[in-house]
């Protein structure tokens, strides 16, 4: 049986498809692991978690974070994957070079990533929407050399593209150039998210595997409450990949999921509210 988004619905007592996030905690509940788990659950998947860092943050910014030691990050991944298993994985905030090294090595050990049966979505989180740094500058080389080569698909926004490839994406030609550069680093597919690239109402994202370009244009949802949108896109992509969808299919699905979540986004605190996958279960009281 499938639902209105074309995803399988679970039968009672039957274990749902599993998907793992390797990411940081957001105390405000809108981005990071919390965003991933919201999307996983509302798409009917069982979420597994390897925490990389605990951020202290609210709707106005990130006040600080504490990293988890790399061995503990690796141990979480090993523990759940060897026992429970996962259909796909995604990375978010990884904070430091030693954590990236541990995640990349453990993905290799567990058979996660490009050219394996378990796809890996690498969302190369570098900073929060407020500009608070979430990845050490010294970690960029490790991101390029150790993790991106393991990615089934890497999903940078324009700021992350600039940091990773040095390319300033200003138009369709430089967006294509950036996609080539990400594949040169070893990713199987690259999604260069357009963000505010082509003004006003369009937000074209460009997906490339070295052969075909796929463009995803969706109406821009004009809301200040888009905290966690990138995380949610990567999380929904991982869910669709765990269900065996192709990468272009998974990205198309994830774009529709995020667009719906942005349409339903709500204010929270004094700053930016989160993208909202809760639309799917309504907002009523439990009685
Ligand atoms: O949205 C990127 C992101 C990912 N992970 C964590 C974050 C943020 C943005 O603030 O806090 C933990």
Short mmCIF file of C-alpha atoms and ligand atoms in Angstrom, two decimals:
data_model
loop_
_atom_site.label_atom_id
_atom_site.label_comp_id
_atom_site.label_asym_id
_atom_site.label_seq_id
_atom_site.Cartn_x
_atom_site.Cartn_y
_atom_site.Cartn_z
CA UNK A 1 0.00 0.00 0.00
CA UNK A 2 1.25 3.50 -0.73
CA UNK A 3 0.26 6.90 0.58
CA UNK A 4 -0.49 10.12 -1.31
CA UNK A 5 3.26 10.78 -1.75
CA UNK A 6 3.77 7.35 -3.27
CA UNK A 7 5.62 5.98 -0.24
CA UNK A 8 4.84 2.57 1.23
CA UNK A 9 2.73 2.58 4.40
CA UNK A 10 3.72 0.28 7.24
CA UNK A 11 1.69 -2.65 8.48
CA UNK A 12 1.28 -2.90 12.29
CA UNK A 13 4.10 -4.89 13.93
CA UNK A 14 6.27 -4.85 10.83
CA UNK A 15 9.60 -3.05 11.22
CA UNK A 16 9.71 -0.02 8.98
CA UNK A 17 12.60 0.82 6.67
CA UNK A 18 15.57 2.19 8.61
CA UNK A 19 17.60 5.31 7.89
CA UNK A 20 20.52 6.76 9.87
CA UNK A 21 21.47 10.36 10.57
CA UNK A 22 24.99 11.34 11.62
CA UNK A 23 24.53 14.92 12.75
CA UNK A 24 24.37 17.49 15.52
CA UNK A 25 21.59 18.14 18.00
CA UNK A 26 19.64 21.41 17.79
CA UNK A 27 18.21 22.34 21.21
CA UNK A 28 15.64 24.50 19.40
CA UNK A 29 14.24 21.39 17.72
CA UNK A 30 14.18 22.78 14.16
CA UNK A 31 17.41 21.67 12.44
CA UNK A 32 20.01 18.95 12.82
CA UNK A 33 19.06 15.60 14.26
CA UNK A 34 15.68 16.89 15.38
CA UNK A 35 14.80 17.95 11.82
CA UNK A 36 15.99 14.61 10.48
CA UNK A 37 13.96 12.59 12.98
CA UNK A 38 10.82 14.64 12.28
CA UNK A 39 11.10 13.89 8.59
CA UNK A 40 12.05 10.24 9.11
CA UNK A 41 9.10 9.63 11.42
CA UNK A 42 6.56 11.51 9.33
CA UNK A 43 7.64 9.58 6.25
CA UNK A 44 7.15 6.35 8.21
CA UNK A 45 10.80 5.36 8.59
CA UNK A 46 12.66 4.30 11.74
CA UNK A 47 15.49 6.77 12.44
CA UNK A 48 18.89 5.71 13.77
CA UNK A 49 21.18 8.36 15.23
CA UNK A 50 24.90 9.02 15.63
CA UNK A 51 25.25 12.33 17.48
CA UNK A 52 28.32 14.37 16.47
CA UNK A 53 27.81 17.52 18.54
CA UNK A 54 25.36 19.09 20.96
CA UNK A 55 24.54 22.67 20.01
CA UNK A 56 23.14 25.27 22.36
CA UNK A 57 20.75 27.27 20.22
CA UNK A 58 17.37 28.87 19.88
CA UNK A 59 15.50 30.73 17.16
CA UNK A 60 17.96 33.65 17.16
CA UNK A 61 21.26 31.80 16.88
CA UNK A 62 23.76 29.21 18.04
CA UNK A 63 25.33 30.18 21.35
CA UNK A 64 27.86 27.33 21.36
CA UNK A 65 28.38 23.62 20.93
CA UNK A 66 30.14 20.65 22.46
CA UNK A 67 31.64 18.05 20.14
CA UNK A 68 31.27 14.34 20.76
CA UNK A 69 34.59 12.50 20.62
CA UNK A 70 35.16 10.85 17.23
CA UNK A 71 35.39 7.31 18.65
CA UNK A 72 31.96 7.68 20.23
CA UNK A 73 30.53 8.91 16.92
CA UNK A 74 32.00 5.85 15.17
CA UNK A 75 30.79 3.54 17.95
CA UNK A 76 27.19 4.78 17.63
CA UNK A 77 27.26 4.10 13.88
CA UNK A 78 28.79 0.63 14.33
CA UNK A 79 26.40 -0.30 17.12
CA UNK A 80 23.19 0.41 15.25
CA UNK A 81 24.23 -0.63 11.76
CA UNK A 82 25.66 -4.04 12.74
CA UNK A 83 22.56 -4.88 14.81
CA UNK A 84 19.60 -3.05 13.28
CA UNK A 85 20.88 -2.26 9.79
CA UNK A 86 20.04 0.75 7.67
CA UNK A 87 18.76 1.36 4.16
CA UNK A 88 20.57 4.69 3.76
CA UNK A 89 22.47 7.28 5.80
CA UNK A 90 22.91 11.04 5.81
CA UNK A 91 25.44 13.35 7.39
CA UNK A 92 24.78 16.85 8.70
CA UNK A 93 26.89 18.91 11.13
CA UNK A 94 30.21 17.14 11.63
CA UNK A 95 32.05 19.95 13.46
CA UNK A 96 35.70 18.87 13.03
CA UNK A 97 38.25 17.06 10.87
CA UNK A 98 38.69 14.16 13.35
CA UNK A 99 34.90 13.55 13.37
CA UNK A 100 34.78 13.63 9.55
CA UNK A 101 37.68 11.17 9.40
CA UNK A 102 35.91 8.85 11.86
CA UNK A 103 32.62 9.03 9.96
CA UNK A 104 34.27 8.41 6.57
CA UNK A 105 36.31 5.47 7.90
CA UNK A 106 33.28 3.93 9.62
CA UNK A 107 31.15 4.32 6.50
CA UNK A 108 33.87 2.41 4.60
CA UNK A 109 33.97 -0.26 7.30
CA UNK A 110 30.17 -0.68 7.32
CA UNK A 111 29.70 -0.54 3.55
CA UNK A 112 27.91 2.82 3.41
CA UNK A 113 28.33 5.24 0.52
CA UNK A 114 28.74 5.34 -3.24
CA UNK A 115 29.21 2.01 -4.98
CA UNK A 116 27.70 0.13 -2.00
CA UNK A 117 24.16 -1.11 -1.36
CA UNK A 118 23.62 1.64 1.25
CA UNK A 119 23.46 5.16 -0.20
CA UNK A 120 25.00 8.10 1.68
CA UNK A 121 23.69 11.66 1.47
CA UNK A 122 26.37 14.18 2.48
CA UNK A 123 24.88 17.53 3.49
CA UNK A 124 28.11 19.50 4.02
CA UNK A 125 26.86 21.74 6.82
CA UNK A 126 29.33 24.58 7.44
CA UNK A 127 27.27 27.26 9.22
CA UNK A 128 23.82 27.98 10.62
CA UNK A 129 21.40 30.28 8.81
CA UNK A 130 22.54 33.02 11.21
CA UNK A 131 26.14 32.57 10.08
CA UNK A 132 27.30 30.74 13.20
CA UNK A 133 30.15 28.42 12.23
CA UNK A 134 29.33 24.71 12.64
CA UNK A 135 32.42 23.27 10.90
CA UNK A 136 36.02 24.20 11.68
CA UNK A 137 37.87 25.86 8.78
CA UNK A 138 40.58 23.24 9.25
CA UNK A 139 38.01 20.51 8.44
CA UNK A 140 37.35 21.59 4.84
CA UNK A 141 40.31 19.63 3.44
CA UNK A 142 39.11 16.47 5.20
CA UNK A 143 35.57 17.03 3.97
CA UNK A 144 36.92 17.24 0.41
CA UNK A 145 39.35 14.34 0.59
CA UNK A 146 37.70 11.84 2.96
CA UNK A 147 33.92 12.29 2.94
CA UNK A 148 32.80 13.74 -0.38
CA UNK A 149 34.43 10.81 -2.24
CA UNK A 150 32.09 8.49 -0.28
CA UNK A 151 28.94 10.46 -1.12
CA UNK A 152 26.20 8.95 -3.22
CA UNK A 153 24.96 12.52 -3.40
CA UNK A 154 26.38 15.71 -1.88
CA UNK A 155 23.91 18.57 -1.31
CA UNK A 156 25.69 21.93 -0.71
CA UNK A 157 24.04 25.34 -0.72
CA UNK A 158 25.79 28.23 -2.47
CA UNK A 159 27.90 29.24 0.57
CA UNK A 160 29.03 25.66 1.06
CA UNK A 161 29.86 25.36 -2.66
CA UNK A 162 32.09 28.43 -2.35
CA UNK A 163 33.89 27.03 0.71
CA UNK A 164 34.34 23.54 -0.78
CA UNK A 165 35.16 24.34 -4.43
CA UNK A 166 36.15 28.01 -4.37
CA UNK A 167 33.53 28.65 -7.07
CA UNK A 168 31.24 31.62 -6.67
CA UNK A 169 27.98 30.47 -8.25
CA UNK A 170 26.30 33.48 -9.84
CA UNK A 171 24.51 32.00 -12.86
CA UNK A 172 23.65 28.74 -14.63
CA UNK A 173 27.17 28.39 -16.10
CA UNK A 174 28.96 28.67 -12.75
CA UNK A 175 26.35 26.37 -11.19
CA UNK A 176 27.31 23.71 -13.78
CA UNK A 177 30.99 24.38 -13.16
CA UNK A 178 30.45 23.82 -9.43
CA UNK A 179 28.63 20.53 -10.10
CA UNK A 180 31.61 19.34 -12.17
CA UNK A 181 34.02 20.38 -9.39
CA UNK A 182 32.06 18.40 -6.78
CA UNK A 183 32.13 15.30 -8.99
CA UNK A 184 35.87 15.83 -9.48
CA UNK A 185 36.17 15.54 -5.69
CA UNK A 186 34.62 12.07 -5.95
CA UNK A 187 30.89 12.38 -5.28
CA UNK A 188 28.67 10.15 -7.42
CA UNK A 189 26.00 12.86 -7.75
CA UNK A 190 26.11 16.54 -6.83
CA UNK A 191 23.08 18.69 -6.06
CA UNK A 192 24.03 22.36 -6.27
CA UNK A 193 21.15 24.11 -4.53
CA UNK A 194 20.24 27.36 -6.24
CA UNK A 195 19.00 29.27 -3.21
CA UNK A 196 18.52 32.90 -4.18
CA UNK A 197 20.36 32.44 -7.46
CA UNK A 198 17.74 33.35 -10.01
CA UNK A 199 15.82 35.99 -8.08
CA UNK A 200 12.19 36.21 -7.14
CA UNK A 201 10.05 33.13 -7.54
CA UNK A 202 12.35 30.34 -8.66
CA UNK A 203 14.87 28.29 -6.75
CA UNK A 204 16.49 25.99 -9.32
CA UNK A 205 18.63 23.19 -7.94
CA UNK A 206 21.00 21.41 -10.32
CA UNK A 207 21.69 17.68 -10.02
CA UNK A 208 24.55 16.10 -11.97
CA UNK A 209 26.21 12.69 -12.19
CA UNK A 210 28.80 13.51 -14.83
CA UNK A 211 26.43 12.66 -17.67
CA UNK A 212 23.00 14.20 -17.24
CA UNK A 213 21.94 17.49 -15.71
CA UNK A 214 18.58 17.47 -13.93
CA UNK A 215 17.09 20.81 -12.98
CA UNK A 216 14.57 21.09 -10.15
CA UNK A 217 12.63 24.32 -10.14
CA UNK A 218 10.06 24.92 -7.46
CA UNK A 219 8.19 28.05 -6.59
CA UNK A 220 10.10 29.93 -3.90
CA UNK A 221 8.19 30.00 -0.63
CA UNK A 222 8.71 33.42 0.86
CA UNK A 223 9.03 32.74 4.58
CA UNK A 224 11.58 33.70 7.25
CA UNK A 225 10.78 30.36 8.92
CA UNK A 226 13.05 28.05 6.97
CA UNK A 227 15.36 26.84 9.73
CA UNK A 228 16.34 23.24 8.97
CA UNK A 229 15.29 23.32 5.30
CA UNK A 230 18.62 21.92 4.04
CA UNK A 231 18.63 19.21 6.69
CA UNK A 232 15.04 18.28 5.81
CA UNK A 233 15.86 18.06 2.10
CA UNK A 234 18.81 15.74 2.78
CA UNK A 235 16.76 13.69 5.28
CA UNK A 236 13.87 13.18 2.85
CA UNK A 237 16.37 12.27 0.11
CA UNK A 238 17.87 9.62 2.37
CA UNK A 239 14.38 8.25 3.11
CA UNK A 240 13.55 7.90 -0.58
CA UNK A 241 16.95 6.30 -1.29
CA UNK A 242 16.37 3.85 1.57
CA UNK A 243 13.18 2.89 -0.24
CA UNK A 244 15.22 2.12 -3.35
CA UNK A 245 14.39 5.22 -5.39
CA UNK A 246 16.95 6.54 -7.88
CA UNK A 247 18.87 9.69 -6.94
CA UNK A 248 16.93 12.01 -9.34
CA UNK A 249 13.66 10.53 -8.08
CA UNK A 250 14.73 10.91 -4.45
CA UNK A 251 15.73 14.55 -4.94
CA UNK A 252 12.47 15.33 -6.74
CA UNK A 253 10.53 13.77 -3.88
CA UNK A 254 12.60 15.60 -1.24
CA UNK A 255 12.07 18.95 -3.00
CA UNK A 256 8.30 18.45 -2.89
CA UNK A 257 8.53 17.45 0.80
CA UNK A 258 10.51 20.56 1.75
CA UNK A 259 8.26 22.83 -0.29
CA UNK A 260 5.24 21.49 1.57
CA UNK A 261 7.08 21.94 4.89
CA UNK A 262 7.96 25.53 4.02
CA UNK A 263 4.35 26.28 3.14
CA UNK A 264 3.42 25.09 6.64
CA UNK A 265 6.37 26.72 8.46
CA UNK A 266 5.57 28.46 11.73
CA UNK A 267 7.16 31.21 13.84
CA UNK A 268 8.99 30.22 17.01
CA UNK A 269 10.73 32.50 19.52
CA UNK A 270 12.04 35.88 18.41
CA UNK A 271 13.90 34.67 15.32
CA UNK A 272 13.46 32.08 12.59
CA UNK A 273 10.99 29.23 12.95
CA UNK A 274 11.51 25.79 11.42
CA UNK A 275 10.40 24.13 8.22
CA UNK A 276 7.39 22.09 9.31
CA UNK A 277 6.87 18.42 8.42
CA UNK A 278 4.23 18.23 11.19
CA UNK A 279 1.60 19.40 8.70
CA UNK A 280 1.29 15.74 7.91
CA UNK A 281 -0.24 14.88 11.31
CA UNK A 282 -2.14 18.08 11.91
CA UNK A 283 -1.67 20.40 14.86
CA UNK A 284 -4.50 19.39 17.15
CA UNK A 285 -4.50 18.44 20.82
CA UNK A 286 -4.26 14.74 21.69
CA UNK A 287 -7.86 14.32 22.88
O1 LIG B 1 20.68 23.67 9.17
C1 LIG B 1 21.98 23.30 9.36
C2 LIG B 1 22.21 22.76 10.75
C3 LIG B 1 22.53 21.45 10.90
N1 LIG B 1 22.75 20.91 12.13
C4 LIG B 1 22.65 21.64 13.23
C5 LIG B 1 22.33 22.98 13.13
C6 LIG B 1 22.10 23.56 11.86
C7 LIG B 1 21.76 24.96 11.75
O2 LIG B 1 21.64 25.69 12.70
O3 LIG B 1 22.23 23.69 14.24
C8 LIG B 1 22.88 21.00 14.55
#
